[in-house]
Amino acid sequence: NAGVIQTPRHKVTGKGQEATLWCEPISGHSAVFWYRQTIVQGLEFLTYFRNQAPIDDSGMPKERFSAQMPNQSHSTLKIQSTQPQDSAVYLCASSLDSRTGGREVFFGKGTRLTVV
Amino acid sequence: GDQVEQSPSALSLHEGTGSALRCNFTTTMRAVQWFRKNSRGSLINLFYLASGTKENGRLKSAFDSKERYSTLHIRDAQLEDSGTYFCAAEWGGGLSGKLTFGEGTQVTVIS
């Protein structure tokens, strides 16, 4: 079990450019989450998919941020026209998300995004 | 909104001693997880509790959803226990399994 895999581990983009972050959840996990970590805000929930369907995107900034899960083995978080305040560690997580299998969430190592 | 209040924000422990971290919740939570952030920034799973207590080596955790708190006890602290510990709670209602995190406790074990 390789755990949740996130690529790239580090990304530097120029202000105004687009950034796409990739996540491969643990095989068999039906729930996929995206979080953002900053020094000021701590760990913040962004969005959540279950069985590839978007369930809760209440934490996503309304503009420039979008997340997709085109198949059960990967999800992407896209940030258009990146701004310096988007600099953060973006964490992907997954869980079995079932009554019998439990809902323990496992995190990837994150992608550190730096917007210059 | 849902809040998780974690205390203390920082803790120094001498090797061999113990202490407790606590998280209070402002509403009923379905479950709680405890993590340690290691030196490389990865979140390491320590415990997942929907109720009661769990123990793993020198760590023990308890969760009382009715009283709205969870604790993490460290005993016989070792240098490798240093790191930032986070509790994260799952709200009791709805479909969302999202976690709300505490602000973390920076634990430093000194020899």
XYZ file of N, CA and C in Angstrom:
681
model
N 0.850 -1.186 0.000
C 0.000 0.000 0.000
C 0.889 1.241 0.000
N 0.855 1.965 -1.118
C 1.735 3.121 -1.247
C 1.151 4.345 -0.579
N -0.042 4.248 -0.073
C -0.672 5.411 0.523
C -1.208 6.343 -0.542
N -1.637 7.507 -0.112
C -2.126 8.525 -1.039
C -0.917 9.169 -1.713
N -0.953 9.214 -3.020
C 0.191 9.743 -3.771
C -0.172 11.089 -4.374
N 0.660 12.075 -4.094
C 0.438 13.404 -4.653
C 1.635 13.816 -5.498
N 1.327 14.387 -6.633
C 2.383 14.916 -7.490
C 1.972 16.267 -8.040
N 2.918 17.182 -8.291
C 4.295 17.073 -7.828
C 4.396 17.341 -6.334
N 5.526 17.132 -5.753
C 5.703 17.445 -4.335
C 5.922 18.940 -4.135
N 6.543 19.551 -5.108
C 6.779 20.989 -5.051
C 6.450 21.580 -6.415
N 5.839 22.750 -6.380
C 5.537 23.435 -7.638
C 5.688 24.938 -7.431
N 6.393 25.547 -8.339
C 6.557 26.998 -8.324
C 5.929 27.552 -9.594
N 5.014 28.490 -9.426
C 4.378 29.097 -10.591
C 4.501 30.611 -10.512
N 4.467 31.228 -11.653
C 4.453 32.681 -11.688
C 3.035 33.183 -11.481
N 2.934 34.337 -10.918
C 1.617 34.940 -10.690
C 0.848 35.006 -12.001
N -0.401 34.549 -11.955
C -1.232 34.564 -13.146
C -1.227 33.268 -13.930
N -0.297 32.375 -13.605
C -0.252 31.098 -14.319
C -1.213 30.102 -13.682
N -1.417 29.005 -14.382
C -2.301 27.956 -13.887
C -1.483 26.869 -13.206
N -2.036 26.286 -12.166
C -1.367 25.174 -11.476
C -2.350 24.014 -11.366
N -1.868 22.828 -11.716
C -2.682 21.618 -11.578
C -1.971 20.651 -10.651
N -2.684 20.241 -9.633
C -2.136 19.322 -8.645
C -2.854 17.980 -8.787
N -2.081 16.907 -8.631
C -2.614 15.566 -8.877
C -2.624 14.718 -7.608
N -3.621 13.846 -7.542
C -3.741 12.980 -6.378
C -4.206 11.598 -6.819
N -3.531 10.583 -6.300
C -3.977 9.199 -6.496
C -4.364 8.660 -5.128
N -5.654 8.411 -4.890
C -6.053 7.924 -3.567
C -5.639 6.474 -3.363
N -5.785 6.023 -2.144
C -5.518 4.625 -1.833
C -6.530 3.766 -2.586
N -6.041 2.715 -3.205
C -6.903 1.839 -3.994
C -8.048 1.290 -3.140
N -9.274 1.426 -3.677
C -10.440 0.920 -2.953
C -11.126 1.953 -2.088
N -10.472 3.079 -1.893
C -11.098 4.136 -1.101
C -12.091 4.921 -1.958
N -13.278 5.122 -1.401
C -14.327 5.771 -2.184
C -14.414 7.275 -1.945
N -13.801 7.749 -0.878
C -13.875 9.175 -0.564
C -12.518 9.825 -0.774
N -12.522 10.972 -1.431
C -11.290 11.724 -1.675
C -11.518 13.171 -1.237
N -10.549 13.690 -0.515
C -10.649 15.029 0.055
C -9.453 15.861 -0.397
N -9.665 17.164 -0.481
C -8.573 18.116 -0.660
C -8.599 19.106 0.501
N -7.426 19.343 1.069
C -7.243 20.313 2.138
C -6.101 21.242 1.752
N -6.072 22.388 2.428
C -4.979 23.344 2.220
C -4.408 23.701 3.588
N -3.103 23.780 3.668
C -2.452 24.124 4.936
C -1.596 25.354 4.770
N -1.869 26.341 5.602
C -1.036 27.541 5.658
C -0.709 27.812 7.116
N 0.303 28.628 7.323
C 0.706 28.965 8.692
C -0.406 29.761 9.373
N -1.030 30.644 8.606
C -2.035 31.535 9.191
C -3.343 30.798 9.460
N -3.822 30.031 8.496
C -5.147 29.410 8.605
C -5.130 27.979 9.122
N -3.934 27.377 9.182
C -3.890 25.981 9.589
C -4.393 25.083 8.479
N -4.988 23.970 8.850
C -5.492 22.996 7.885
C -6.957 23.290 7.584
N -7.232 23.578 6.310
C -8.591 23.931 5.909
C -9.122 22.950 4.881
N -10.346 22.528 5.076
C -11.028 21.671 4.123
C -11.356 22.459 2.860
N -11.167 21.830 1.724
C -11.529 22.459 0.450
C -12.727 21.767 -0.185
N -12.577 20.459 -0.485
C -13.633 19.773 -1.207
C -13.550 18.277 -0.999
N -14.618 17.565 -1.388
C -14.768 16.145 -1.058
C -15.566 15.458 -2.152
N -15.051 14.307 -2.592
C -15.725 13.455 -3.560
C -16.040 12.115 -2.910
N -17.174 11.572 -3.284
C -17.474 10.200 -2.892
C -17.866 9.453 -4.155
N -17.206 8.317 -4.382
C -17.445 7.557 -5.616
C -17.401 8.468 -6.846
N -16.423 9.329 -6.849
C -16.115 10.283 -7.927
C -17.090 11.452 -8.015
N -18.193 11.422 -7.259
C -19.157 12.516 -7.339
C -18.798 13.593 -6.325
N -18.877 14.857 -6.716
C -18.622 15.940 -5.755
C -19.732 15.986 -4.713
N -19.347 15.991 -3.454
C -20.313 15.957 -2.360
C -20.363 17.290 -1.621
N -19.200 17.846 -1.357
C -19.136 19.049 -0.531
C -17.944 19.871 -1.005
N -18.216 21.026 -1.564
C -17.116 21.916 -1.981
C -17.178 23.229 -1.216
N -17.694 23.173 -0.014
C -17.932 24.390 0.757
C -16.658 25.154 1.103
N -15.522 24.487 1.055
C -14.278 25.155 1.387
C -13.525 25.718 0.201
N -14.039 25.482 -0.962
C -13.329 25.927 -2.173
C -13.566 27.411 -2.411
N -12.511 28.161 -2.650
C -12.719 29.545 -3.102
C -13.586 29.535 -4.363
N -14.490 30.501 -4.445
C -15.485 30.469 -5.517
C -14.885 30.735 -6.878
N -13.816 31.442 -6.897
C -13.197 31.751 -8.185
C -11.839 31.083 -8.275
N -11.484 30.713 -9.432
C -10.155 30.224 -9.831
C -9.858 28.805 -9.394
N -10.559 28.257 -8.415
C -10.287 26.910 -7.933
C -11.329 25.924 -8.479
N -10.859 24.777 -8.929
C -11.783 23.724 -9.340
C -11.138 22.380 -9.062
N -11.970 21.388 -8.788
C -11.464 20.046 -8.531
C -12.290 19.059 -9.322
N -11.624 18.024 -9.781
C -12.311 16.998 -10.536
C -11.833 15.624 -10.118
N -12.681 14.641 -10.415
C -12.272 13.267 -10.183
C -12.785 12.448 -11.366
N -12.031 12.424 -12.431
C -12.495 11.779 -13.660
C -12.590 10.264 -13.566
N -11.822 9.668 -12.677
C -11.946 8.221 -12.452
C -11.566 7.920 -11.010
N -11.754 6.687 -10.606
C -11.580 6.359 -9.191
C -10.133 6.365 -8.742
N -9.211 6.487 -9.677
C -7.808 6.420 -9.289
C -7.106 7.765 -9.310
N -7.791 8.824 -9.696
C -7.117 10.085 -9.538
C -8.061 11.269 -9.487
N -7.579 12.295 -8.808
C -8.292 13.555 -8.680
C -7.316 14.690 -8.959
N -7.848 15.791 -9.462
C -7.002 16.955 -9.711
C -7.600 18.182 -9.053
N -6.720 19.058 -8.631
C -7.102 20.381 -8.121
C -6.422 21.393 -9.024
N -7.236 22.224 -9.641
C -6.693 23.199 -10.588
C -6.912 24.606 -10.046
N -5.875 25.395 -10.111
C -5.960 26.792 -9.690
C -5.595 27.644 -10.892
N -6.542 28.434 -11.338
C -6.284 29.317 -12.482
C -5.814 30.673 -11.975
N -5.020 31.317 -12.800
C -4.522 32.657 -12.492
C -4.032 32.741 -11.050
N -3.035 31.921 -10.750
C -2.556 31.830 -9.367
C -2.097 33.173 -8.824
N -2.331 33.337 -7.528
C -1.960 34.548 -6.803
C -1.029 34.166 -5.658
N -0.226 35.108 -5.187
C 0.693 34.792 -4.077
C -0.026 34.202 -2.863
N -1.239 34.636 -2.603
C -1.970 34.120 -1.429
C -2.420 32.675 -1.603
N -2.261 32.121 -2.805
C -2.561 30.709 -3.015
C -1.412 29.810 -2.556
N -0.283 30.414 -2.255
C 0.862 29.625 -1.794
C 0.492 28.888 -0.516
N 0.701 27.580 -0.522
C 0.285 26.737 0.604
C 0.734 25.319 0.313
N 0.541 24.464 1.297
C 0.674 23.027 1.054
C -0.733 22.482 0.824
N -0.909 21.846 -0.307
C -2.205 21.269 -0.649
C -2.151 19.768 -0.391
N -3.068 19.322 0.443
C -3.074 17.931 0.871
C -4.282 17.207 0.302
N -4.041 16.039 -0.198
C -5.106 15.158 -0.647
C -5.230 14.028 0.364
N -6.436 13.547 0.560
C -6.657 12.464 1.516
C -7.730 11.540 0.975
N -7.750 10.320 1.495
C -8.801 9.396 1.082
C -9.236 8.536 2.262
N -10.434 7.977 2.146
C -10.924 7.056 3.166
C -11.875 6.057 2.529
N -12.078 4.945 3.242
C -13.047 3.950 2.784
C -14.451 4.525 2.804
N -14.700 5.354 3.815
C -15.960 6.089 3.922
C -17.156 5.156 3.894
N -17.137 4.145 4.740
C -18.272 3.230 4.787
C -18.591 2.909 6.237
N -19.814 2.516 6.460
C -20.226 2.191 7.832
C -19.457 0.984 8.360
N -19.198 0.032 7.476
C -18.509 -1.174 7.930
C -16.998 -1.028 7.853
N -16.543 -0.287 6.862
C -15.102 -0.155 6.681
C -14.484 0.985 7.450
N -15.310 1.805 8.031
C -14.779 2.910 8.807
C -14.544 4.142 7.943
N -14.265 5.249 8.595
C -14.101 6.515 7.901
C -12.754 7.161 8.207
N -11.786 6.368 8.643
C -10.472 6.933 8.927
C -9.882 7.510 7.652
N -9.348 8.711 7.787
C -8.831 9.448 6.640
C -7.308 9.363 6.636
N -6.749 9.124 5.463
C -5.302 9.023 5.295
C -4.845 10.110 4.333
N -3.789 10.796 4.723
C -3.312 11.931 3.941
C -2.085 11.593 3.107
N -1.992 12.259 1.968
C -0.770 12.221 1.186
C 0.265 13.162 1.782
N 1.433 13.227 1.128
C 2.522 14.059 1.648
C 2.383 15.512 1.241
N 1.433 15.781 0.372
C 1.155 17.163 0.020
C 1.951 17.681 -1.155
N 1.430 18.734 -1.748
C 2.141 19.488 -2.785
C 2.337 20.892 -2.250
N 3.606 21.303 -2.178
C 3.892 22.673 -1.740
C 3.868 23.580 -2.959
N 2.876 24.446 -3.012
C 2.734 25.390 -4.121
C 3.273 26.746 -3.699
N 4.158 27.267 -4.499
C 4.705 28.602 -4.264
C 4.420 29.448 -5.487
N 3.729 30.552 -5.276
C 3.413 31.470 -6.366
C 4.310 32.689 -6.217
N 5.102 32.938 -7.243
C 6.068 34.041 -7.157
C 5.673 35.188 -8.088
N -19.555 28.459 12.954
C -19.328 27.145 12.384
C -18.741 26.192 13.415
N -18.541 24.951 12.976
C -17.963 23.955 13.874
C -16.548 24.361 14.236
N -16.231 24.206 15.496
C -14.894 24.568 15.938
C -14.286 23.464 16.769
N -12.992 23.383 16.645
C -12.205 22.441 17.438
C -11.154 23.252 18.168
N -11.196 23.212 19.474
C -10.245 23.970 20.284
C -9.237 22.998 20.882
N -8.000 23.156 20.485
C -6.953 22.236 20.914
C -6.017 22.932 21.883
N -5.655 22.198 22.956
C -4.740 22.770 23.932
C -3.825 21.681 24.500
N -2.627 22.053 24.988
C -2.048 23.391 24.854
C -1.514 23.600 23.436
N -1.099 24.806 23.135
C -0.546 25.067 21.804
C 0.887 24.562 21.717
N 1.558 24.489 22.867
C 2.924 23.975 22.882
C 3.177 23.277 24.208
N 4.067 22.296 24.165
C 4.312 21.458 25.338
C 5.750 20.968 25.289
N 6.468 21.148 26.400
C 7.812 20.584 26.522
C 7.789 19.477 27.550
N 8.386 18.354 27.196
C 8.401 17.197 28.086
C 9.816 16.671 28.229
N 10.191 16.317 29.437
C 11.462 15.614 29.603
C 11.256 14.152 29.248
N 12.294 13.566 28.705
C 12.230 12.132 28.382
C 11.746 11.353 29.587
N 10.855 10.407 29.337
C 10.383 9.545 30.405
C 9.152 10.054 31.124
N 8.800 11.306 30.893
C 7.605 11.843 31.549
C 6.413 11.733 30.606
N 5.262 12.231 31.066
C 4.067 12.149 30.242
C 3.221 13.391 30.374
N 2.267 13.491 29.491
C 1.339 14.605 29.551
C 0.132 14.294 28.680
N -0.808 15.235 28.660
C -2.032 15.038 27.887
C -2.322 16.247 27.033
N -2.846 15.965 25.842
C -3.354 16.997 24.943
C -4.878 16.849 24.935
N -5.558 17.964 24.688
C -7.012 17.911 24.738
C -7.616 18.698 23.594
N -8.727 18.198 23.085
C -9.514 18.936 22.104
C -10.953 19.011 22.589
N -11.488 20.210 22.596
C -12.889 20.431 22.918
C -13.637 20.805 21.648
N -14.851 20.331 21.561
C -15.653 20.570 20.365
C -16.881 21.400 20.729
N -17.267 22.274 19.821
C -18.406 23.143 20.109
C -19.725 22.483 19.746
N -19.662 21.321 19.092
C -20.876 20.605 18.742
C -20.587 19.112 18.751
N -21.639 18.325 18.601
C -21.462 16.869 18.614
C -20.717 16.417 17.374
N -19.651 15.662 17.593
C -18.851 15.147 16.498
C -19.034 13.641 16.392
N -18.969 13.129 15.161
C -19.183 11.701 14.927
C -17.955 10.887 15.324
N -16.784 11.448 15.072
C -15.540 10.711 15.326
C -14.400 11.702 15.414
N -13.289 11.244 15.923
C -12.099 12.088 16.019
C -10.887 11.301 15.533
N -9.982 11.994 14.913
C -8.691 11.410 14.543
C -7.590 12.247 15.181
N -6.495 11.580 15.516
C -5.286 12.255 15.987
C -4.161 11.943 15.010
N -3.398 12.969 14.699
C -2.272 12.852 13.781
C -1.029 13.457 14.427
N 0.135 13.000 13.974
C 1.383 13.681 14.276
C 2.007 14.081 12.944
N 2.430 15.312 12.878
C 3.130 15.799 11.699
C 4.610 15.562 11.924
N 5.214 14.760 11.045
C 6.620 14.445 11.273
C 7.533 15.512 10.681
N 8.826 15.271 10.821
C 9.808 16.282 10.424
C 9.757 16.582 8.938
N 9.230 15.658 8.144
C 9.121 15.887 6.703
C 7.765 16.479 6.320
N 6.942 16.760 7.330
C 5.666 17.416 7.059
C 4.515 16.478 6.786
N 4.748 15.181 6.858
C 3.676 14.218 6.598
C 2.800 14.048 7.828
N 1.507 13.883 7.611
C 0.566 13.611 8.697
C 0.498 12.104 8.917
N 0.921 11.709 10.114
C 0.938 10.295 10.467
C -0.305 9.996 11.293
N -1.062 8.987 10.892
C -2.261 8.613 11.645
C -1.883 7.977 12.972
N -2.473 8.487 14.030
C -2.242 7.908 15.349
C -3.469 7.115 15.805
N -4.616 7.775 15.808
C -5.836 7.125 16.261
C -7.042 7.614 15.454
N -8.013 6.701 15.334
C -9.344 7.038 14.851
C -10.324 6.469 15.866
N -11.158 7.351 16.431
C -12.109 6.880 17.441
C -13.491 7.410 17.138
N -14.463 6.504 17.188
C -15.864 6.915 17.135
C -16.448 6.968 18.552
N -15.741 6.342 19.500
C -16.139 6.382 20.907
C -15.065 5.687 21.730
N -15.136 5.847 23.039
C -14.279 5.091 23.927
C -12.819 5.467 23.882
N -11.979 4.490 24.164
C -10.541 4.727 24.237
C -9.792 3.721 23.380
N -8.595 4.122 22.961
C -7.679 3.237 22.243
C -6.290 3.492 22.744
N -5.488 2.460 22.704
C -4.120 2.585 23.177
C -3.195 1.960 22.146
N -2.056 2.606 21.954
C -1.062 2.076 21.034
C 0.304 2.436 21.584
N 0.933 1.460 22.181
C 2.251 1.708 22.774
C 2.152 2.704 23.908
N 2.880 3.786 23.767
C 2.907 4.804 24.820
C 1.846 5.894 24.626
N 1.022 5.715 23.651
C -0.028 6.690 23.377
C -1.389 6.090 23.699
N -2.253 6.938 24.248
C -3.612 6.508 24.544
C -4.552 7.664 24.245
N -5.663 7.356 23.616
C -6.602 8.407 23.271
C -8.004 8.032 23.732
N -8.790 9.056 24.054
C -10.169 8.881 24.466
C -11.035 9.887 23.740
N -12.270 9.496 23.489
C -13.220 10.380 22.821
C -14.580 10.226 23.474
N -15.139 11.361 23.908
C -16.466 11.378 24.499
C -17.315 12.343 23.671
N -18.141 11.791 22.791
C -18.907 12.663 21.900
C -19.974 13.444 22.658
N -20.512 12.839 23.700
C -21.561 13.520 24.473
C -20.998 14.720 25.226
N -19.825 14.535 25.832
C -19.183 15.624 26.550
C -18.338 16.504 25.638
N -18.225 16.121 24.382
C -17.596 16.956 23.355
C -16.117 17.209 23.606
N -15.369 16.133 23.843
C -13.930 16.312 23.969
C -13.207 15.027 23.595
N -11.928 15.189 23.327
C -11.045 14.055 23.111
C -9.690 14.387 23.736
N -9.013 13.365 24.180
C -7.690 13.546 24.765
C -6.691 12.589 24.128
N -5.438 13.007 24.160
C -4.331 12.153 23.728
C -3.290 12.202 24.841
N -3.003 11.039 25.425
C -2.022 10.947 26.491
C -0.719 10.357 25.953
N 0.371 10.990 26.299
C 1.699 10.469 25.976
C 2.353 10.072 27.296
N 2.817 8.852 27.380
C 3.546 8.434 28.583
C 4.955 8.007 28.195
N 5.871 8.129 29.155
C 7.261 7.744 28.924
C 7.781 8.362 27.615
N 7.652 9.664 27.522
C 7.983 10.358 26.280
C 9.414 10.081 25.823
N 9.574 9.918 24.530
C 10.876 9.706 23.902
C 11.146 10.834 22.914
N 12.405 10.995 22.555
C 12.779 12.098 21.659
C 11.997 12.033 20.342
N 11.730 10.814 19.867
C 11.053 10.685 18.577
C 9.570 11.059 18.640
N 9.068 11.336 19.858
C 7.670 11.783 19.983
C 7.525 13.272 19.655
N 8.622 13.960 19.507
C 8.554 15.387 19.176
C 7.875 15.588 17.827
N 7.100 16.633 17.751
C 6.395 16.942 16.519
C 5.143 17.728 16.843
N 4.382 18.041 15.809
C 3.131 18.752 16.017
C 1.985 17.753 15.939
N 1.169 17.746 16.951
C 0.038 16.830 17.041
C -1.245 17.589 16.723
N -2.064 16.966 15.910
C -3.343 17.565 15.539
C -4.487 16.611 15.883
N -5.557 17.179 16.433
C -6.799 16.432 16.464
C -7.654 16.942 15.305
N -8.519 16.092 14.827
C -9.418 16.472 13.734
C -10.722 15.732 13.956
N -11.808 16.465 13.901
C -13.102 15.879 14.220
C -14.012 15.871 13.005
N -14.816 14.847 12.937
C -15.777 14.680 11.854
C -17.149 15.040 12.395
N -17.781 15.976 11.746
C -19.092 16.447 12.192
C -20.107 15.314 12.133
N -21.083 15.365 13.042
C -22.005 14.249 13.187
C -23.077 14.113 12.142
N -23.373 15.182 11.411
C -24.505 15.092 10.509
C -24.126 15.133 9.049
N -25.057 14.799 8.205
C -24.867 14.945 6.764
C -23.982 13.885 6.158
N -23.754 14.055 4.855
C -22.970 13.090 4.108
C -21.471 13.346 4.223
N -21.125 14.568 4.528
C -19.719 14.927 4.421
C -18.879 14.265 5.478
N -17.780 13.707 5.058
C -16.836 13.117 5.996
C -15.698 14.048 6.287
N -15.884 15.340 6.011
C -14.749 16.251 6.144
C -14.354 16.393 7.606
N -13.074 16.654 7.785
C -12.501 16.831 9.108
C -12.283 18.309 9.388
N -12.564 18.705 10.624
C -12.225 20.038 11.100
C -11.066 19.883 12.064
N -9.967 20.577 11.764
C -8.734 20.397 12.521
C -8.600 21.396 13.659
N -7.978 20.929 14.749
C -7.499 21.842 15.762
C -6.252 22.541 15.260
N -5.783 23.492 16.033
C -4.639 24.285 15.588
C -3.300 23.612 15.841
N -3.329 22.489 16.536
C -2.102 21.750 16.726
C -1.431 22.025 18.059
N -0.675 21.041 18.519
C 0.144 21.177 19.718
C 1.568 20.823 19.353
N 2.467 21.768 19.529
C 3.880 21.533 19.246
C 4.501 20.865 20.467
N 4.837 19.592 20.327
C 5.422 18.838 21.441
C 6.926 18.737 21.231
N 7.659 19.112 22.247
C 9.119 19.006 22.219
C 9.550 18.138 23.382
N 10.214 17.039 23.072
C 10.730 16.162 24.119
C 12.214 16.448 24.268
N 12.612 16.748 25.485
C 14.002 17.120 25.730
C 14.672 16.096 26.632
N 15.945 15.890 26.404
C 16.671 14.867 27.164
C 17.210 15.435 28.460
